[in-house]
């Protein structure tokens, strides 16, 4: 039975699914889930990410984490964590770049938060020679050590619920059946406490999203950082607050119909950074000002790094490098759409590249 048939049968039996339930099934169904069954990254896959575009991304993240570690007194043991590490490319670049920082790698206990068995296997292969530990949830990260963490394009994969405003209430958008096929519909109107603050900046007919999984994860990171030290760098597309339907499906690098082939396309939604920042503050952590990726990478020296790499290159390889630099930083490419939120202990300096 395909996931689509499975979902149709389930909806017949128990009624429409929230968008979040639909997303969760599509992405992480144990047998048919998108992430469970494949490596979706790269040219042959469905989408690409900053670390897959260029080694410069992971190198600069690595050096920012290491500088944070130095600024906080070089704790002699700490957790070096990544949430949703994909192929492990970013962490491999972090570890290579930070070889130049004496004591950093020796002090690091590498932990990956990863749900996909397929990607865990790829990560093990990429990180051969290191001994990463895999965890299912951010809440499982050790709580007794400083935490230096990165999450790139992780939060956008977490399921969102969608609500359409109707007066002072909200109707939930759901996936149900239309002529026997999957179709969008709306549930009944109800007040939503989680959306009280969105009555200020929306009007009738506006659609807003909530990602219920996001705050507990930000809170788990923040609590560790507030208590033991460390920093977290959260990089993703989105903004302080999102408005409108940002749910998108991507297949073979092209936008696809969200309902057409459950489990066969990547599904993501924009990240609402305000929710992460609030959860971090509530857990006693400070956060930097939300900063566009392009600005962040420029401050960390991506242009100097690109120039250094360019010295050994010519022809296509040089053109690829120039294109990668542009793609990561240019405001019309990833530079502005992607943002960086940094978490740090209130008494410490913000992570390099970020303002308080
Ligand atoms: N950070 C990588 C990969 C991004 S794709 C990169 O930049 O290339 C999203 C990653 O998050 C994948 O590794 C996916 O398997 C993982 N993931 C998605 N939802 C998850 C969840 N709920 N819990 C743990 N990992 C998850």
Coordinates of C-alpha atoms and ligand atoms in Angstrom, one line a residue:
X1 CA 0.0 0.0 0.0
X2 CA 1.4 3.4 -0.9
X3 CA 1.4 6.2 1.7
X4 CA -1.3 8.0 -0.4
X5 CA -3.7 4.9 -0.1
X6 CA -2.8 4.6 3.5
X7 CA -3.7 8.3 4.2
X8 CA -6.9 8.0 2.2
X9 CA -8.0 5.0 4.2
X10 CA -7.1 6.7 7.4
X11 CA -9.1 9.8 6.6
X12 CA -12.1 7.7 5.6
X13 CA -12.0 6.1 9.0
X14 CA -11.1 8.9 11.3
X15 CA -11.6 12.2 9.4
X16 CA -9.4 14.9 8.0
X17 CA -5.8 15.4 9.1
X18 CA -4.2 18.6 10.3
X19 CA -1.5 19.9 7.9
X20 CA 1.0 19.0 10.7
X21 CA -0.2 15.4 10.8
X22 CA -0.1 15.2 7.1
X23 CA 3.5 16.7 7.0
X24 CA 4.7 14.4 9.7
X25 CA 3.4 11.3 7.9
X26 CA 4.9 12.4 4.6
X27 CA 8.3 13.2 6.0
X28 CA 8.9 10.6 8.7
X29 CA 6.5 7.7 8.2
X30 CA 8.6 4.7 9.2
X31 CA 8.1 2.8 5.9
X32 CA 7.1 5.5 3.3
X33 CA 8.4 8.7 4.8
X34 CA 10.4 11.1 2.6
X35 CA 13.4 11.3 4.9
X36 CA 13.1 7.8 6.2
X37 CA 13.6 6.2 2.8
X38 CA 16.2 8.4 1.0
X39 CA 19.0 10.8 0.8
X40 CA 17.1 13.8 -0.7
X41 CA 20.1 16.2 -1.0
X42 CA 22.3 17.1 -4.0
X43 CA 22.0 17.2 -7.7
X44 CA 20.4 13.8 -8.0
X45 CA 18.0 14.6 -5.2
X46 CA 15.2 17.1 -4.6
X47 CA 16.9 20.1 -3.0
X48 CA 20.3 21.4 -2.0
X49 CA 21.4 23.3 1.1
X50 CA 24.2 25.7 2.0
X51 CA 26.7 23.1 3.2
X52 CA 26.1 21.1 0.0
X53 CA 26.7 24.3 -2.1
X54 CA 30.1 25.1 -0.6
X55 CA 32.5 24.0 2.1
X56 CA 32.8 27.7 3.0
X57 CA 29.5 27.5 4.9
X58 CA 30.4 24.8 7.3
X59 CA 34.0 26.1 7.7
X60 CA 32.7 29.5 8.8
X61 CA 30.1 28.0 11.1
X62 CA 32.8 25.9 12.6
X63 CA 35.1 28.8 13.2
X64 CA 32.2 30.8 14.7
X65 CA 31.5 28.0 17.1
X66 CA 35.2 27.6 18.0
X67 CA 35.5 31.4 18.6
X68 CA 32.5 31.2 20.9
X69 CA 34.2 28.3 22.7
X70 CA 37.4 30.4 23.1
X71 CA 35.4 33.4 24.3
X72 CA 33.7 31.2 26.9
X73 CA 37.0 30.1 28.4
X74 CA 37.6 26.9 26.3
X75 CA 35.6 24.4 28.4
X76 CA 37.5 21.2 28.4
X77 CA 34.5 19.1 27.6
X78 CA 31.5 20.2 25.6
X79 CA 28.8 18.8 23.3
X80 CA 29.2 19.7 19.7
X81 CA 25.7 19.1 18.3
X82 CA 23.9 19.3 15.0
X83 CA 20.2 19.0 14.5
X84 CA 19.2 17.4 11.2
X85 CA 22.7 16.9 9.8
X86 CA 21.6 15.7 6.4
X87 CA 24.6 14.0 4.8
X88 CA 27.0 15.2 7.6
X89 CA 28.7 17.6 5.2
X90 CA 28.4 20.6 7.5
X91 CA 29.8 18.8 10.5
X92 CA 32.7 17.4 8.4
X93 CA 33.5 21.0 7.3
X94 CA 33.2 22.2 10.9
X95 CA 35.7 19.6 12.1
X96 CA 38.2 20.2 9.3
X97 CA 38.2 24.0 9.7
X98 CA 38.5 23.8 13.5
X99 CA 41.6 21.6 13.3
X100 CA 43.4 25.0 13.3
X101 CA 41.9 25.6 16.8
X102 CA 44.0 23.7 19.4
X103 CA 42.0 21.7 21.9
X104 CA 38.6 22.2 20.3
X105 CA 38.1 18.8 18.6
X106 CA 39.6 17.0 21.6
X107 CA 37.1 18.7 23.9
X108 CA 34.1 17.9 21.7
X109 CA 31.5 15.2 22.1
X110 CA 29.7 15.0 18.8
X111 CA 26.0 14.5 19.0
X112 CA 23.5 14.4 16.1
X113 CA 19.8 14.8 16.4
X114 CA 18.5 12.8 13.4
X115 CA 15.3 11.0 12.8
X116 CA 16.1 9.3 9.5
X117 CA 17.9 5.9 9.6
X118 CA 19.0 6.4 6.0
X119 CA 20.6 9.7 6.7
X120 CA 22.1 8.4 9.9
X121 CA 24.0 5.8 7.8
X122 CA 25.2 8.5 5.4
X123 CA 26.3 10.7 8.3
X124 CA 28.3 7.7 9.8
X125 CA 30.1 7.3 6.5
X126 CA 30.9 11.0 6.2
X127 CA 32.1 11.2 9.8
X128 CA 34.2 8.0 9.7
X129 CA 37.1 8.4 12.1
X130 CA 34.9 10.4 14.6
X131 CA 32.5 8.8 17.0
X132 CA 29.2 10.8 16.8
X133 CA 26.3 9.8 19.0
X134 CA 22.8 9.8 17.5
X135 CA 19.8 11.0 19.4
X136 CA 16.2 11.1 18.5
X137 CA 15.3 14.4 20.0
X138 CA 17.0 17.7 21.1
X139 CA 15.6 17.0 24.5
X140 CA 17.9 13.9 24.7
X141 CA 21.1 16.1 24.4
X142 CA 23.3 15.8 27.5
X143 CA 22.3 18.5 30.0
X144 CA 25.5 18.5 32.1
X145 CA 28.0 20.0 29.6
X146 CA 28.2 23.3 27.6
X147 CA 26.4 23.0 24.2
X148 CA 27.8 24.3 21.0
X149 CA 25.1 23.6 18.4
X150 CA 24.1 24.3 14.8
X151 CA 20.8 23.6 13.0
X152 CA 20.7 24.4 9.2
X153 CA 17.4 23.8 7.5
X154 CA 16.2 21.7 10.4
X155 CA 13.3 23.7 11.8
X156 CA 11.7 24.2 8.3
X157 CA 11.1 20.4 8.2
X158 CA 9.1 20.4 11.4
X159 CA 5.3 20.1 10.9
X160 CA 3.1 23.2 10.9
X161 CA -0.6 23.6 11.5
X162 CA -2.4 26.2 9.4
X163 CA -5.2 28.5 10.4
X164 CA -7.4 30.8 8.5
X165 CA -8.6 33.9 10.4
X166 CA -12.4 34.3 10.8
X167 CA -13.4 37.2 13.0
X168 CA -11.7 36.7 16.3
X169 CA -11.5 32.9 15.7
X170 CA -9.6 30.6 13.4
X171 CA -10.5 27.7 11.1
X172 CA -7.9 25.0 10.8
X173 CA -6.8 24.0 7.3
X174 CA -6.9 20.3 6.9
X175 CA -6.3 17.5 4.5
X176 CA -9.4 15.5 3.7
X177 CA -11.0 13.8 0.8
X178 CA -12.6 15.3 -2.3
X179 CA -14.1 12.8 -4.8
X180 CA -11.9 10.1 -3.2
X181 CA -8.7 12.1 -3.6
X182 CA -6.7 14.1 -1.1
X183 CA -7.9 17.7 -1.0
X184 CA -7.6 20.7 1.3
X185 CA -10.6 21.7 3.5
X186 CA -11.3 23.8 6.6
X187 CA -12.4 22.8 10.0
X188 CA -14.9 24.7 12.2
X189 CA -14.1 28.1 13.7
X190 CA -12.6 28.1 17.2
X191 CA -10.5 30.5 19.3
X192 CA -6.8 29.6 19.5
X193 CA -4.8 30.7 22.5
X194 CA -1.5 30.1 20.7
X195 CA -2.6 32.7 18.1
X196 CA -3.8 35.4 20.5
X197 CA -0.8 37.6 19.4
X198 CA -1.7 37.2 15.7
X199 CA -5.0 39.0 16.2
X200 CA -2.9 42.2 16.2
X201 CA -1.3 41.8 12.8
X202 CA -3.8 39.9 10.7
X203 CA -7.3 40.4 9.4
X204 CA -10.1 38.2 8.2
X205 CA -9.1 35.7 5.6
X206 CA -5.4 35.7 6.5
X207 CA -3.6 32.4 6.9
X208 CA -1.1 31.9 9.7
X209 CA 1.0 28.9 10.7
X210 CA 2.1 27.4 14.0
X211 CA 4.9 25.0 14.5
X212 CA 4.2 23.3 17.8
X213 CA 7.4 21.3 17.8
X214 CA 9.7 24.3 17.4
X215 CA 9.5 26.0 20.8
X216 CA 10.2 22.9 22.9
X217 CA 13.4 22.2 20.8
X218 CA 14.6 25.8 21.1
X219 CA 13.8 25.6 24.8
X220 CA 15.9 22.4 25.2
X221 CA 18.9 24.1 23.5
X222 CA 18.5 27.3 25.4
X223 CA 18.1 25.7 28.8
X224 CA 21.4 23.9 28.4
X225 CA 23.2 27.0 27.1
X226 CA 21.8 29.1 29.9
X227 CA 22.9 26.6 32.6
X228 CA 26.2 25.3 31.2
X229 CA 27.3 27.8 28.5
X230 CA 27.7 27.4 24.8
X231 CA 26.0 28.8 21.7
X232 CA 23.4 27.7 19.1
X233 CA 23.3 28.9 15.6
X234 CA 19.9 28.3 13.9
X235 CA 19.9 29.0 10.2
X236 CA 16.8 28.7 8.1
X237 CA 14.4 30.4 5.7
X238 CA 11.7 32.5 7.2
X239 CA 11.4 35.6 9.2
X240 CA 10.5 37.0 12.6
X241 CA 6.9 36.2 12.0
X242 CA 5.5 34.6 8.9
X243 CA 2.2 35.3 7.3
X244 CA 0.4 33.3 4.6
X245 CA 0.7 29.8 3.3
X246 CA 4.4 28.9 3.2
X247 CA 4.0 25.2 2.9
X248 CA 5.9 24.0 -0.1
X249 CA 6.8 20.8 -1.8
X250 CA 10.0 20.4 -3.7
X251 CA 10.8 17.5 -6.1
X252 CA 13.8 17.3 -8.3
X253 CA 14.6 20.9 -7.5
X254 CA 11.2 22.0 -8.8
X255 CA 8.1 23.1 -6.9
X256 CA 5.5 20.3 -6.7
X257 CA 1.9 19.9 -5.6
X258 CA 1.9 19.4 -1.8
X259 CA -0.8 16.7 -2.0
X260 CA 0.1 14.9 -5.2
X261 CA 2.6 12.3 -4.0
X262 CA 2.8 12.0 -0.2
X263 CA 6.3 10.8 0.9
X264 CA 7.8 11.5 -2.6
X265 CA 8.5 15.2 -2.2
X266 CA 10.2 17.4 0.4
X267 CA 7.7 19.4 2.4
X268 CA 8.8 22.5 4.3
X269 CA 7.4 25.7 5.8
X270 CA 9.0 29.0 6.7
X271 CA 10.4 29.3 10.2
X272 CA 8.8 31.8 12.6
X273 CA 11.9 32.9 14.5
X274 CA 10.0 34.9 17.0
X275 CA 8.7 31.7 18.5
X276 CA 12.3 30.3 18.8
X277 CA 13.5 33.6 20.4
X278 CA 10.7 33.7 22.9
X279 CA 11.3 30.1 23.9
X280 CA 15.0 30.8 24.3
X281 CA 14.3 33.9 26.5
X282 CA 11.8 32.0 28.6
X283 CA 14.6 29.4 29.3
X284 CA 17.0 32.1 30.5
X285 CA 19.0 32.4 27.3
X286 CA 20.0 35.6 25.4
X287 CA 19.6 35.7 21.6
X288 CA 21.2 37.9 18.9
X289 CA 19.3 40.1 16.5
X290 CA 17.9 38.0 13.7
X291 CA 20.4 38.5 10.9
X292 CA 20.3 37.7 7.2
X293 CA 22.6 34.8 6.2
X294 CA 24.4 37.0 3.6
X295 CA 25.3 39.6 6.3
X296 CA 26.3 36.9 8.8
X297 CA 28.6 35.1 6.3
X298 CA 30.2 38.4 5.1
X299 CA 30.9 39.3 8.7
X300 CA 32.6 36.0 9.3
X301 CA 34.8 36.6 6.3
X302 CA 33.4 34.5 3.5
X303 CA 34.8 36.8 0.8
X304 CA 38.3 36.4 2.2
X305 CA 37.8 32.7 2.4
X306 CA 36.5 32.6 -1.2
X307 CA 39.5 34.6 -2.4
X308 CA 41.9 32.2 -0.6
X309 CA 40.2 29.2 -2.2
X310 CA 40.2 30.9 -5.6
X311 CA 44.0 31.1 -5.7
X312 CA 44.3 27.4 -6.5
X313 CA 41.4 27.3 -9.1
X314 CA 40.8 28.1 -12.7
X315 CA 38.1 27.5 -15.4
X316 CA 34.9 25.7 -14.3
X317 CA 36.1 25.2 -10.7
X318 CA 36.7 28.9 -10.3
X319 CA 33.3 29.8 -11.8
X320 CA 31.6 27.3 -9.4
X321 CA 33.3 28.9 -6.5
X322 CA 32.2 32.4 -7.5
X323 CA 28.6 31.1 -8.1
X324 CA 28.6 29.4 -4.7
X325 CA 29.7 32.6 -2.9
X326 CA 27.0 34.5 -4.7
X327 CA 24.3 31.9 -4.0
X328 CA 25.1 31.8 -0.3
X329 CA 25.3 35.6 0.2
X330 CA 23.5 37.6 -2.5
X331 CA 20.2 39.2 -1.3
X332 CA 18.4 37.8 -4.4
X333 CA 19.6 34.3 -3.7
X334 CA 19.9 32.8 -0.2
X335 CA 21.5 35.9 1.4
X336 CA 18.3 37.5 2.5
X337 CA 15.7 34.7 2.6
X338 CA 17.8 32.7 5.1
X339 CA 18.3 34.2 8.6
X340 CA 20.5 33.3 11.5
X341 CA 19.4 33.3 15.1
X342 CA 22.1 32.9 17.7
X343 CA 21.5 31.7 21.3
X344 CA 24.0 32.4 24.0
X345 CA 24.3 32.8 27.8
X346 CA 23.2 36.3 29.0
X347 CA 26.6 37.0 30.6
X348 CA 28.5 36.0 27.4
X349 CA 29.3 37.8 24.2
X350 CA 27.0 37.1 21.2
X351 CA 28.3 34.5 18.7
X352 CA 30.7 35.9 16.1
X353 CA 28.8 37.6 13.2
X354 CA 25.7 38.5 15.3
X355 CA 24.7 41.6 17.2
X356 CA 23.1 41.5 20.7
Ligands
LIG1 N1 21.2 20.3 7.8 C1 21.4 19.5 6.5 C2 20.1 18.8 6.1 C3 18.8 19.6 6.0 S1 17.4 18.5 5.6 C4 21.9 20.4 5.4 O1 21.9 21.6 5.6 O2 22.2 19.9 4.4 C5 16.6 18.2 7.2 C6 17.3 17.3 8.1 O3 16.6 17.2 9.3 C7 17.5 15.8 7.6 O4 18.7 15.3 8.1 C8 16.3 15.2 8.2 O5 16.3 13.8 8.3 C9 16.2 15.8 9.6 N2 14.9 15.8 10.3 C10 13.8 16.3 9.7 N3 12.8 16.2 10.7 C11 13.4 15.8 11.8 C12 12.9 15.5 13.1 N4 11.6 15.7 13.4 N5 13.7 15.1 14.0 C13 15.1 14.8 13.7 N6 15.6 15.1 12.5 C14 14.7 15.5 11.5

